[in-house]
Tab-separated table of N, CA and C in Angstrom:
chain	number	residue	atom	x	y	z
A	11	ASN	N	-81.940	0.456	-23.998
A	11	ASN	CA	-82.989	0.669	-23.041
A	11	ASN	C	-82.708	0.237	-21.644
A	12	ILE	N	-81.508	0.713	-21.243
A	12	ILE	CA	-81.029	0.394	-19.975
A	12	ILE	C	-82.030	1.017	-18.771
A	13	THR	N	-82.385	0.323	-17.926
A	13	THR	CA	-83.303	0.817	-16.905
A	13	THR	C	-82.616	0.900	-15.420
A	14	TYR	N	-81.584	0.006	-15.314
A	14	TYR	CA	-80.915	-0.156	-13.999
A	14	TYR	C	-79.394	-0.424	-14.177
A	15	LEU	N	-78.613	0.300	-13.296
A	15	LEU	CA	-77.219	0.051	-13.213
A	15	LEU	C	-76.831	-0.394	-11.824
A	16	ASN	N	-76.074	-1.395	-11.679
A	16	ASN	CA	-75.592	-1.826	-10.400
A	16	ASN	C	-74.453	-0.946	-9.857
A	17	ALA	N	-74.249	-0.784	-8.607
A	17	ALA	CA	-73.232	0.033	-8.044
A	17	ALA	C	-71.785	-0.310	-8.484
A	18	THR	N	-71.599	-1.564	-9.048
A	18	THR	CA	-70.351	-2.066	-9.361
A	18	THR	C	-70.218	-2.125	-10.824
A	19	THR	N	-71.160	-1.519	-11.564
A	19	THR	CA	-71.154	-1.674	-13.130
A	19	THR	C	-69.901	-1.257	-13.720
A	20	PHE	N	-69.321	-0.106	-13.168
A	20	PHE	CA	-68.074	0.448	-13.767
A	20	PHE	C	-66.880	0.325	-12.959
A	21	GLN	N	-66.943	-0.613	-11.924
A	21	GLN	CA	-65.864	-0.864	-11.119
A	21	GLN	C	-64.643	-1.353	-11.831
A	22	GLY	N	-63.480	-0.778	-11.569
A	22	GLY	CA	-62.136	-1.192	-12.124
A	22	GLY	C	-61.879	-0.561	-13.446
A	23	LEU	N	-62.781	0.228	-13.994
A	23	LEU	CA	-62.581	0.788	-15.343
A	23	LEU	C	-61.762	2.099	-15.168
A	24	THR	N	-60.604	1.979	-14.564
A	24	THR	CA	-59.830	3.197	-14.209
A	24	THR	C	-59.279	3.937	-15.471
A	25	ASN	N	-59.188	3.292	-16.650
A	25	ASN	CA	-58.633	3.980	-17.803
A	25	ASN	C	-59.709	4.428	-18.722
A	26	LEU	N	-61.012	4.277	-18.391
A	26	LEU	CA	-62.078	4.717	-19.312
A	26	LEU	C	-62.011	6.192	-19.405
A	27	ASN	N	-61.954	6.695	-20.691
A	27	ASN	CA	-61.943	8.081	-20.932
A	27	ASN	C	-63.284	8.741	-21.215
A	28	THR	N	-64.242	8.023	-21.850
A	28	THR	CA	-65.532	8.579	-22.289
A	28	THR	C	-66.592	7.547	-21.827
A	29	LEU	N	-67.591	8.000	-21.184
A	29	LEU	CA	-68.790	7.190	-20.816
A	29	LEU	C	-70.073	7.893	-21.220
A	30	ASN	N	-70.727	7.208	-22.169
A	30	ASN	CA	-72.060	7.788	-22.559
A	30	ASN	C	-73.103	6.735	-22.273
A	31	ILE	N	-74.057	7.042	-21.423
A	31	ILE	CA	-75.158	6.185	-21.054
A	31	ILE	C	-76.463	7.062	-21.230
A	32	ALA	N	-76.387	7.978	-22.141
A	32	ALA	CA	-77.498	8.851	-22.551
A	32	ALA	C	-78.591	7.971	-23.240
A	33	ASN	N	-79.803	8.614	-23.405
A	33	ASN	CA	-80.836	8.072	-24.117
A	33	ASN	C	-81.272	6.552	-23.663
A	34	ASN	N	-81.458	6.431	-22.427
A	34	ASN	CA	-81.889	5.202	-21.816
A	34	ASN	C	-83.122	5.525	-20.897
A	35	ASN	N	-83.457	4.581	-20.090
A	35	ASN	CA	-84.589	4.696	-19.235
A	35	ASN	C	-84.172	4.660	-17.739
A	36	LEU	N	-82.962	5.198	-17.424
A	36	LEU	CA	-82.502	5.217	-16.046
A	36	LEU	C	-83.342	6.209	-15.166
A	37	THR	N	-83.685	5.782	-14.053
A	37	THR	CA	-84.530	6.692	-13.114
A	37	THR	C	-83.617	7.113	-11.942
A	38	THR	N	-82.603	6.360	-11.628
A	38	THR	CA	-81.674	6.623	-10.498
A	38	THR	C	-80.339	6.088	-10.834
A	39	LEU	N	-79.298	6.568	-10.070
A	39	LEU	CA	-77.977	5.984	-10.227
A	39	LEU	C	-77.517	5.714	-8.788
A	40	PRO	N	-76.882	4.535	-8.601
A	40	PRO	CA	-76.425	4.144	-7.242
A	40	PRO	C	-75.392	5.176	-6.774
A	41	GLU	N	-75.194	5.210	-5.440
A	41	GLU	CA	-74.179	6.124	-4.888
A	41	GLU	C	-72.775	5.645	-5.319
A	42	ASN	N	-71.779	6.449	-5.556
A	42	ASN	CA	-70.503	6.215	-5.906
A	42	ASN	C	-70.303	5.333	-7.170
A	43	ILE	N	-71.251	5.294	-8.022
A	43	ILE	CA	-71.212	4.409	-9.260
A	43	ILE	C	-70.042	4.739	-10.114
A	44	PHE	N	-69.615	5.971	-10.107
A	44	PHE	CA	-68.505	6.397	-10.970
A	44	PHE	C	-67.103	6.475	-10.208
A	45	HIS	N	-67.124	5.983	-8.939
A	45	HIS	CA	-65.983	6.209	-8.094
A	45	HIS	C	-64.633	5.788	-8.646
A	46	ASP	N	-64.513	4.737	-9.447
A	46	ASP	CA	-63.280	4.253	-10.051
A	46	ASP	C	-62.904	4.891	-11.317
A	47	LEU	N	-63.748	5.786	-11.880
A	47	LEU	CA	-63.465	6.338	-13.186
A	47	LEU	C	-62.654	7.621	-13.089
A	48	ASN	N	-61.452	7.614	-12.491
A	48	ASN	CA	-60.635	8.759	-12.293
A	48	ASN	C	-59.855	9.223	-13.474
A	49	ASN	N	-60.052	8.545	-14.575
A	49	ASN	CA	-59.366	9.100	-15.896
A	49	ASN	C	-60.450	9.515	-16.865
A	50	THR	N	-61.727	9.431	-16.466
A	50	THR	CA	-62.835	9.742	-17.394
A	50	THR	C	-62.908	11.238	-17.494
A	51	SER	N	-62.953	11.732	-18.750
A	51	SER	CA	-63.104	13.256	-18.965
A	51	SER	C	-64.399	13.580	-19.552
A	52	PHE	N	-65.208	12.625	-20.001
A	52	PHE	CA	-66.465	12.904	-20.575
A	52	PHE	C	-67.608	11.908	-20.031
A	53	LEU	N	-68.634	12.479	-19.404
A	53	LEU	CA	-69.711	11.656	-18.972
A	53	LEU	C	-71.010	12.292	-19.423
A	54	ASP	N	-71.791	11.427	-20.075
A	54	ASP	CA	-73.155	11.880	-20.532
A	54	ASP	C	-74.202	10.928	-20.014
A	55	ILE	N	-75.044	11.478	-19.109
A	55	ILE	CA	-76.220	10.769	-18.558
A	55	ILE	C	-77.541	11.390	-19.047
A	56	SER	N	-77.433	12.216	-20.147
A	56	SER	CA	-78.578	13.002	-20.512
A	56	SER	C	-79.654	12.067	-21.150
A	57	ASN	N	-80.869	12.637	-21.256
A	57	ASN	CA	-81.965	11.959	-21.916
A	57	ASN	C	-82.352	10.609	-21.264
A	58	ASN	N	-82.371	10.691	-19.929
A	58	ASN	CA	-82.895	9.568	-19.149
A	58	ASN	C	-84.120	10.005	-18.367
A	59	LYS	N	-84.466	9.419	-17.347
A	59	LYS	CA	-85.582	9.791	-16.486
A	59	LYS	C	-85.149	9.931	-15.049
A	60	ILE	N	-83.951	10.351	-14.880
A	60	ILE	CA	-83.327	10.455	-13.486
A	60	ILE	C	-84.078	11.600	-12.753
A	61	THR	N	-84.526	11.198	-11.570
A	61	THR	CA	-85.179	12.141	-10.659
A	61	THR	C	-84.326	12.580	-9.566
A	62	HIS	N	-83.323	11.927	-9.221
A	62	HIS	CA	-82.474	12.254	-8.035
A	62	HIS	C	-81.064	11.886	-8.254
A	63	LEU	N	-80.071	12.743	-7.902
A	63	LEU	CA	-78.711	12.412	-7.848
A	63	LEU	C	-78.226	12.711	-6.486
A	64	ASP	N	-77.434	11.653	-5.982
A	64	ASP	CA	-76.853	11.753	-4.604
A	64	ASP	C	-75.614	12.677	-4.614
A	65	ALA	N	-75.285	13.157	-3.364
A	65	ALA	CA	-74.103	14.090	-3.269
A	65	ALA	C	-72.900	13.347	-3.703
A	66	THR	N	-72.832	12.018	-3.648
A	66	THR	CA	-71.594	11.321	-4.020
A	66	THR	C	-71.667	10.788	-5.420
A	67	THR	N	-72.699	11.084	-6.199
A	67	THR	CA	-72.749	10.483	-7.543
A	67	THR	C	-71.539	10.593	-8.426
A	68	PHE	N	-70.968	11.865	-8.364
A	68	PHE	CA	-69.838	12.150	-9.250
A	68	PHE	C	-68.530	12.048	-8.573
A	69	GLU	N	-68.432	11.510	-7.301
A	69	GLU	CA	-67.254	11.354	-6.606
A	69	GLU	C	-66.224	10.446	-7.293
A	70	GLY	N	-65.014	10.793	-7.444
A	70	GLY	CA	-64.023	9.996	-8.068
A	70	GLY	C	-63.776	10.455	-9.464
A	71	LEU	N	-64.552	11.287	-10.024
A	71	LEU	CA	-64.295	11.820	-11.444
A	71	LEU	C	-63.483	12.997	-11.484
A	72	VAL	N	-62.263	12.871	-10.958
A	72	VAL	CA	-61.342	13.927	-10.817
A	72	VAL	C	-60.889	14.606	-11.943
A	73	ASN	N	-60.892	13.892	-13.134
A	73	ASN	CA	-60.395	14.373	-14.378
A	73	ASN	C	-61.574	14.802	-15.356
A	74	LEU	N	-62.812	14.786	-14.915
A	74	LEU	CA	-64.004	15.078	-15.755
A	74	LEU	C	-63.833	16.499	-16.222
A	75	VAL	N	-64.033	16.581	-17.528
A	75	VAL	CA	-64.024	18.016	-18.237
A	75	VAL	C	-65.496	18.292	-18.774
A	76	ASP	N	-66.146	17.338	-19.220
A	76	ASP	CA	-67.489	17.563	-19.835
A	76	ASP	C	-68.531	16.665	-19.037
A	77	LEU	N	-69.575	17.319	-18.629
A	77	LEU	CA	-70.684	16.547	-17.864
A	77	LEU	C	-71.994	17.011	-18.448
A	78	LYS	N	-72.762	16.072	-18.898
A	78	LYS	CA	-74.100	16.314	-19.476
A	78	LYS	C	-75.176	15.565	-18.615
A	79	ILE	N	-75.964	16.317	-17.898
A	79	ILE	CA	-77.080	15.727	-17.076
A	79	ILE	C	-78.449	16.316	-17.589
A	80	ASP	N	-78.471	16.812	-18.681
A	80	ASP	CA	-79.617	17.549	-19.285
A	80	ASP	C	-80.727	16.485	-19.659
A	81	ASN	N	-81.894	17.021	-19.790
A	81	ASN	CA	-83.007	16.215	-20.266
A	81	ASN	C	-83.297	15.034	-19.350
A	82	ASN	N	-83.380	15.329	-18.176
A	82	ASN	CA	-83.825	14.307	-17.086
A	82	ASN	C	-85.013	14.904	-16.363
A	83	ASN	N	-85.293	14.382	-15.197
A	83	ASN	CA	-86.361	14.861	-14.383
A	83	ASN	C	-85.968	15.348	-13.038
A	84	LEU	N	-84.783	15.888	-12.976
A	84	LEU	CA	-84.188	16.374	-11.719
A	84	LEU	C	-84.905	17.563	-11.222
A	85	GLU	N	-85.325	17.509	-9.940
A	85	GLU	CA	-85.974	18.633	-9.397
A	85	GLU	C	-85.076	19.441	-8.490
A	86	ALA	N	-84.078	18.805	-7.935
A	86	ALA	CA	-83.149	19.389	-6.987
A	86	ALA	C	-81.821	18.706	-7.069
A	87	LEU	N	-80.740	19.351	-6.646
A	87	LEU	CA	-79.420	18.738	-6.578
A	87	LEU	C	-78.797	19.164	-5.290
A	88	PRO	N	-78.026	18.134	-4.636
A	88	PRO	CA	-77.344	18.513	-3.460
A	88	PRO	C	-76.280	19.613	-3.634
A	89	GLU	N	-76.049	20.390	-2.641
A	89	GLU	CA	-75.074	21.538	-2.771
A	89	GLU	C	-73.690	20.954	-3.051
A	90	SER	N	-73.319	19.797	-2.673
A	90	SER	CA	-71.906	19.317	-2.739
A	90	SER	C	-71.835	18.376	-3.926
A	91	ILE	N	-72.752	18.347	-4.817
A	91	ILE	CA	-72.759	17.319	-5.917
A	91	ILE	C	-71.596	17.436	-6.869
A	92	PHE	N	-71.083	18.646	-7.036
A	92	PHE	CA	-69.997	18.886	-7.986
A	92	PHE	C	-68.686	19.046	-7.274
A	93	ASN	N	-68.578	18.822	-5.956
A	93	ASN	CA	-67.343	18.855	-5.182
A	93	ASN	C	-66.229	17.972	-5.758
A	94	GLY	N	-65.038	18.371	-5.970
A	94	GLY	CA	-63.980	17.634	-6.503
A	94	GLY	C	-63.848	17.633	-7.977
A	95	LEU	N	-64.848	18.194	-8.683
A	95	LEU	CA	-64.780	18.274	-10.093
A	95	LEU	C	-63.998	19.505	-10.650
A	96	ASN	N	-62.827	19.622	-10.172
A	96	ASN	CA	-61.996	20.889	-10.393
A	96	ASN	C	-61.662	21.125	-11.865
A	97	ASN	N	-61.686	20.089	-12.668
A	97	ASN	CA	-61.299	20.211	-14.036
A	97	ASN	C	-62.495	20.462	-15.019
A	98	LEU	N	-63.651	20.457	-14.404
A	98	LEU	CA	-64.881	20.518	-15.207
A	98	LEU	C	-64.916	21.900	-15.982
A	99	GLY	N	-65.119	21.773	-17.352
A	99	GLY	CA	-65.202	22.959	-18.197
A	99	GLY	C	-66.519	23.156	-18.793
A	100	PHE	N	-67.333	22.107	-18.882
A	100	PHE	CA	-68.572	22.158	-19.617
A	100	PHE	C	-69.638	21.408	-18.729
A	101	LEU	N	-70.808	22.154	-18.461
A	101	LEU	CA	-71.747	21.481	-17.570
A	101	LEU	C	-73.143	21.808	-18.281
A	102	ASP	N	-73.818	20.793	-18.641
A	102	ASP	CA	-75.101	21.025	-19.209
A	102	ASP	C	-76.188	20.381	-18.308
A	103	MET	N	-77.052	21.330	-17.663
A	103	MET	CA	-78.092	20.910	-16.753
A	103	MET	C	-79.444	21.294	-17.348
A	104	ALA	N	-79.550	21.614	-18.670
A	104	ALA	CA	-80.724	22.174	-19.178
A	104	ALA	C	-81.847	21.118	-19.208
A	105	ASN	N	-83.106	21.590	-19.433
A	105	ASN	CA	-84.198	20.692	-19.625
A	105	ASN	C	-84.450	19.718	-18.497
A	106	ASN	N	-84.500	20.142	-17.315
A	106	ASN	CA	-84.846	19.356	-16.122
A	106	ASN	C	-86.049	20.119	-15.418
A	107	ASN	N	-86.333	19.719	-14.230
A	107	ASN	CA	-87.351	20.392	-13.454
A	107	ASN	C	-86.755	21.136	-12.193
A	108	LEU	N	-85.485	21.624	-12.412
A	108	LEU	CA	-84.755	22.158	-11.221
A	108	LEU	C	-85.552	23.441	-10.753
A	109	GLN	N	-85.863	23.542	-9.544
A	109	GLN	CA	-86.646	24.674	-8.997
A	109	GLN	C	-85.715	25.742	-8.255
A	110	ILE	N	-84.672	25.131	-7.652
A	110	ILE	CA	-83.659	25.937	-6.898
A	110	ILE	C	-82.264	25.416	-7.226
A	111	LEU	N	-81.306	26.363	-7.105
A	111	LEU	CA	-79.854	25.963	-7.141
A	111	LEU	C	-79.330	26.294	-5.791
A	112	PRO	N	-78.765	25.343	-5.111
A	112	PRO	CA	-78.088	25.595	-3.823
A	112	PRO	C	-77.083	26.720	-3.869
A	113	GLU	N	-77.040	27.507	-2.973
A	113	GLU	CA	-76.266	28.717	-2.962
A	113	GLU	C	-74.775	28.509	-3.427
A	114	ASN	N	-74.160	27.427	-2.996
A	114	ASN	CA	-72.705	27.227	-3.238
A	114	ASN	C	-72.507	26.028	-4.180
A	115	ILE	N	-73.523	25.671	-4.980
A	115	ILE	CA	-73.411	24.401	-5.830
A	115	ILE	C	-72.232	24.479	-6.801
A	116	PHE	N	-71.823	25.605	-7.246
A	116	PHE	CA	-70.766	25.671	-8.318
A	116	PHE	C	-69.341	26.093	-7.652
A	117	ASN	N	-69.324	25.994	-6.320
A	117	ASN	CA	-68.057	26.306	-5.653
A	117	ASN	C	-66.976	25.266	-6.087
A	118	GLY	N	-65.762	25.793	-6.380
A	118	GLY	CA	-64.701	24.937	-6.741
A	118	GLY	C	-64.545	24.648	-8.220
A	119	LEU	N	-65.639	25.072	-8.963
A	119	LEU	CA	-65.547	24.841	-10.528
A	119	LEU	C	-64.841	25.963	-11.155
A	120	ASN	N	-63.633	26.177	-10.788
A	120	ASN	CA	-62.813	27.373	-11.221
A	120	ASN	C	-62.476	27.302	-12.784
A	121	ASN	N	-62.632	26.118	-13.349
A	121	ASN	CA	-62.387	25.959	-14.787
A	121	ASN	C	-63.546	25.909	-15.656
A	122	LEU	N	-64.765	26.106	-15.033
A	122	LEU	CA	-65.951	26.018	-15.830
A	122	LEU	C	-66.098	27.222	-16.787
A	123	GLU	N	-66.164	26.738	-18.084
A	123	GLU	CA	-66.313	27.770	-19.133
A	123	GLU	C	-67.738	27.861	-19.771
A	124	VAL	N	-68.527	26.728	-19.673
A	124	VAL	CA	-69.900	26.656	-20.294
A	124	VAL	C	-70.776	26.181	-19.196
A	125	LEU	N	-71.879	26.894	-18.960
A	125	LEU	CA	-72.909	26.434	-17.996
A	125	LEU	C	-74.216	26.642	-18.625
A	126	ASP	N	-74.999	25.558	-18.844
A	126	ASP	CA	-76.403	25.625	-19.433
A	126	ASP	C	-77.356	25.124	-18.507
A	127	ILE	N	-78.224	26.089	-17.980
A	127	ILE	CA	-79.225	25.744	-17.044
A	127	ILE	C	-80.596	26.144	-17.594
A	128	ALA	N	-80.658	26.224	-18.929
A	128	ALA	CA	-81.920	26.695	-19.564
A	128	ALA	C	-83.058	25.613	-19.322
A	129	ASN	N	-84.214	26.174	-19.498
A	129	ASN	CA	-85.473	25.304	-19.511
A	129	ASN	C	-85.642	24.450	-18.233
A	130	ASN	N	-85.494	25.168	-17.110
A	130	ASN	CA	-85.836	24.581	-15.853
A	130	ASN	C	-86.975	25.450	-15.241
A	131	LYS	N	-87.061	25.339	-13.849
A	131	LYS	CA	-88.151	26.074	-13.250
A	131	LYS	C	-87.505	26.904	-12.061
A	132	ILE	N	-86.285	27.404	-12.311
A	132	ILE	CA	-85.642	28.203	-11.270
A	132	ILE	C	-86.251	29.473	-11.146
A	133	GLN	N	-86.568	29.891	-9.892
A	133	GLN	CA	-87.177	31.175	-9.621
A	133	GLN	C	-86.240	32.258	-9.056
A	134	ASN	N	-85.272	31.858	-8.258
A	134	ASN	CA	-84.338	32.825	-7.557
A	134	ASN	C	-82.928	32.229	-7.752
A	135	LEU	N	-82.012	33.211	-7.680
A	135	LEU	CA	-80.612	32.926	-7.607
A	135	LEU	C	-79.959	33.647	-6.526
A	136	ALA	N	-79.180	32.923	-5.768
A	136	ALA	CA	-78.487	33.559	-4.511
A	136	ALA	C	-77.418	34.441	-5.116
A	137	THR	N	-76.969	35.455	-4.371
A	137	THR	CA	-75.939	36.353	-4.740
A	137	THR	C	-74.644	35.639	-5.030
A	138	THR	N	-74.418	34.454	-4.269
A	138	THR	CA	-73.050	33.725	-4.539
A	138	THR	C	-73.146	32.581	-5.415
A	139	THR	N	-74.222	32.423	-6.175
A	139	THR	CA	-74.476	31.244	-7.027
A	139	THR	C	-73.293	31.131	-8.050
A	140	PHE	N	-72.934	32.242	-8.660
A	140	PHE	CA	-71.887	32.195	-9.773
A	140	PHE	C	-70.634	32.791	-9.287
A	141	GLN	N	-70.431	33.018	-8.027
A	141	GLN	CA	-69.244	33.598	-7.474
A	141	GLN	C	-68.017	32.644	-7.744
A	142	ASN	N	-66.998	33.261	-8.146
A	142	ASN	CA	-65.740	32.606	-8.433
A	142	ASN	C	-65.700	31.729	-9.743
A	143	LEU	N	-66.656	31.966	-10.563
A	143	LEU	CA	-66.642	31.230	-11.931
A	143	LEU	C	-65.969	32.167	-12.844
A	144	SER	N	-64.718	32.457	-12.619
A	144	SER	CA	-64.023	33.433	-13.410
A	144	SER	C	-63.677	33.101	-14.814
A	145	GLU	N	-63.782	31.793	-15.077
A	145	GLU	CA	-63.413	31.317	-16.485
A	145	GLU	C	-64.684	31.095	-17.354
A	146	LEU	N	-65.891	31.356	-16.815
A	146	LEU	CA	-67.121	31.219	-17.393
A	146	LEU	C	-67.297	32.092	-18.645
A	147	ARG	N	-67.541	31.628	-19.866
A	147	ARG	CA	-67.628	32.275	-21.112
A	147	ARG	C	-69.105	32.186	-21.534
A	148	TYR	N	-69.824	31.190	-21.197
A	148	TYR	CA	-71.298	31.079	-21.629
A	148	TYR	C	-72.160	30.693	-20.568
A	149	LEU	N	-73.216	31.465	-20.336
A	149	LEU	CA	-74.156	31.026	-19.217
A	149	LEU	C	-75.488	31.224	-19.903
A	150	ASN	N	-76.319	30.080	-19.897
A	150	ASN	CA	-77.635	30.109	-20.444
A	150	ASN	C	-78.646	29.848	-19.339
A	151	LEU	N	-79.477	30.887	-19.066
A	151	LEU	CA	-80.561	30.836	-18.102
A	151	LEU	C	-81.938	30.943	-18.651
A	152	GLU	N	-82.002	30.819	-20.079
A	152	GLU	CA	-83.354	31.121	-20.620
A	152	GLU	C	-84.356	30.145	-20.196
A	153	ASN	N	-85.606	30.575	-20.423
A	153	ASN	CA	-86.806	29.674	-20.103
A	153	ASN	C	-86.865	29.088	-18.768
A	154	ASN	N	-86.599	29.932	-17.740
A	154	ASN	CA	-86.722	29.550	-16.274
A	154	ASN	C	-87.870	30.519	-15.730
A	155	ASN	N	-88.070	30.406	-14.564
A	155	ASN	CA	-89.101	31.177	-13.812
A	155	ASN	C	-88.472	32.288	-12.971
A	156	LEU	N	-87.341	32.815	-13.517
A	156	LEU	CA	-86.599	33.787	-12.629
A	156	LEU	C	-87.468	35.049	-12.397
A	157	GLN	N	-87.600	35.400	-11.152
A	157	GLN	CA	-88.406	36.496	-10.724
A	157	GLN	C	-87.701	37.843	-10.645
A	158	ASN	N	-86.411	37.798	-10.222
A	158	ASN	CA	-85.864	39.158	-9.926
A	158	ASN	C	-84.354	38.970	-10.105
A	159	LEU	N	-83.769	39.668	-11.021
A	159	LEU	CA	-82.377	39.664	-11.216
A	159	LEU	C	-81.731	41.070	-11.014
A	160	THR	N	-82.376	41.823	-10.085
A	160	THR	CA	-81.893	43.202	-9.873
A	160	THR	C	-80.753	43.359	-8.898
A	161	ASP	N	-80.441	42.241	-8.238
A	161	ASP	CA	-79.307	42.249	-7.253
A	161	ASP	C	-78.000	42.436	-8.103
A	162	ASN	N	-77.367	43.484	-7.991
A	162	ASN	CA	-76.140	43.819	-8.830
A	162	ASN	C	-75.001	42.857	-8.612
A	163	ASN	N	-75.125	42.078	-7.527
A	163	ASN	CA	-73.948	41.298	-7.152
A	163	ASN	C	-74.078	39.822	-7.731
A	164	ILE	N	-75.278	39.525	-8.244
A	164	ILE	CA	-75.468	38.077	-8.721
A	164	ILE	C	-74.377	37.742	-9.706
A	165	PHE	N	-73.940	38.564	-10.594
A	165	PHE	CA	-73.005	38.177	-11.602
A	165	PHE	C	-71.596	38.622	-11.322
A	166	ASN	N	-71.335	39.048	-10.028
A	166	ASN	CA	-69.969	39.472	-9.673
A	166	ASN	C	-68.994	38.258	-9.906
A	167	GLY	N	-67.876	38.612	-10.450
A	167	GLY	CA	-66.764	37.587	-10.726
A	167	GLY	C	-66.939	36.953	-12.143
A	168	LEU	N	-67.980	37.258	-12.763
A	168	LEU	CA	-68.099	36.651	-14.172
A	168	LEU	C	-67.429	37.665	-15.049
A	169	ILE	N	-66.196	37.485	-15.223
A	169	ILE	CA	-65.383	38.558	-15.966
A	169	ILE	C	-65.521	38.368	-17.404
A	170	LEU	N	-65.698	37.231	-17.984
A	170	LEU	CA	-65.558	36.916	-19.438
A	170	LEU	C	-66.901	36.961	-20.104
A	171	ILE	N	-67.967	36.969	-19.355
A	171	ILE	CA	-69.240	36.784	-20.153
A	171	ILE	C	-69.610	38.019	-20.943
């Protein structure tokens, strides 16, 4: 039942491969909390009560492959939140309260194969939202409030779906 983490909680754990802090009562995470975890490949912060993530939350996680931020209370994410996560292959953002996805939020995630954004409140998608996700094999958008998917360019570049 963790409710709070200090900014230095994971400091110096440079060899940590897996970090699971799911199923707690966290409402926020300090800036740069994961900065030293440059060998971590799996991070699970799901099933908490997190309402906000800072643009630098995942900074330093250069070898991250799997990221689970599902089942929180996130309403919005900064456009640059996933910057530097070039090895990310699995991203679960389902079951939050996300209303919009910034236009370039997935830029640089060239190795992303699985993206789950189901059960949010997303109404619109920008034409460039999924641009350059050429490795994407699974995209789940079910149970959102999507209004219009008639723009033929929304899914451009999604070769493998």
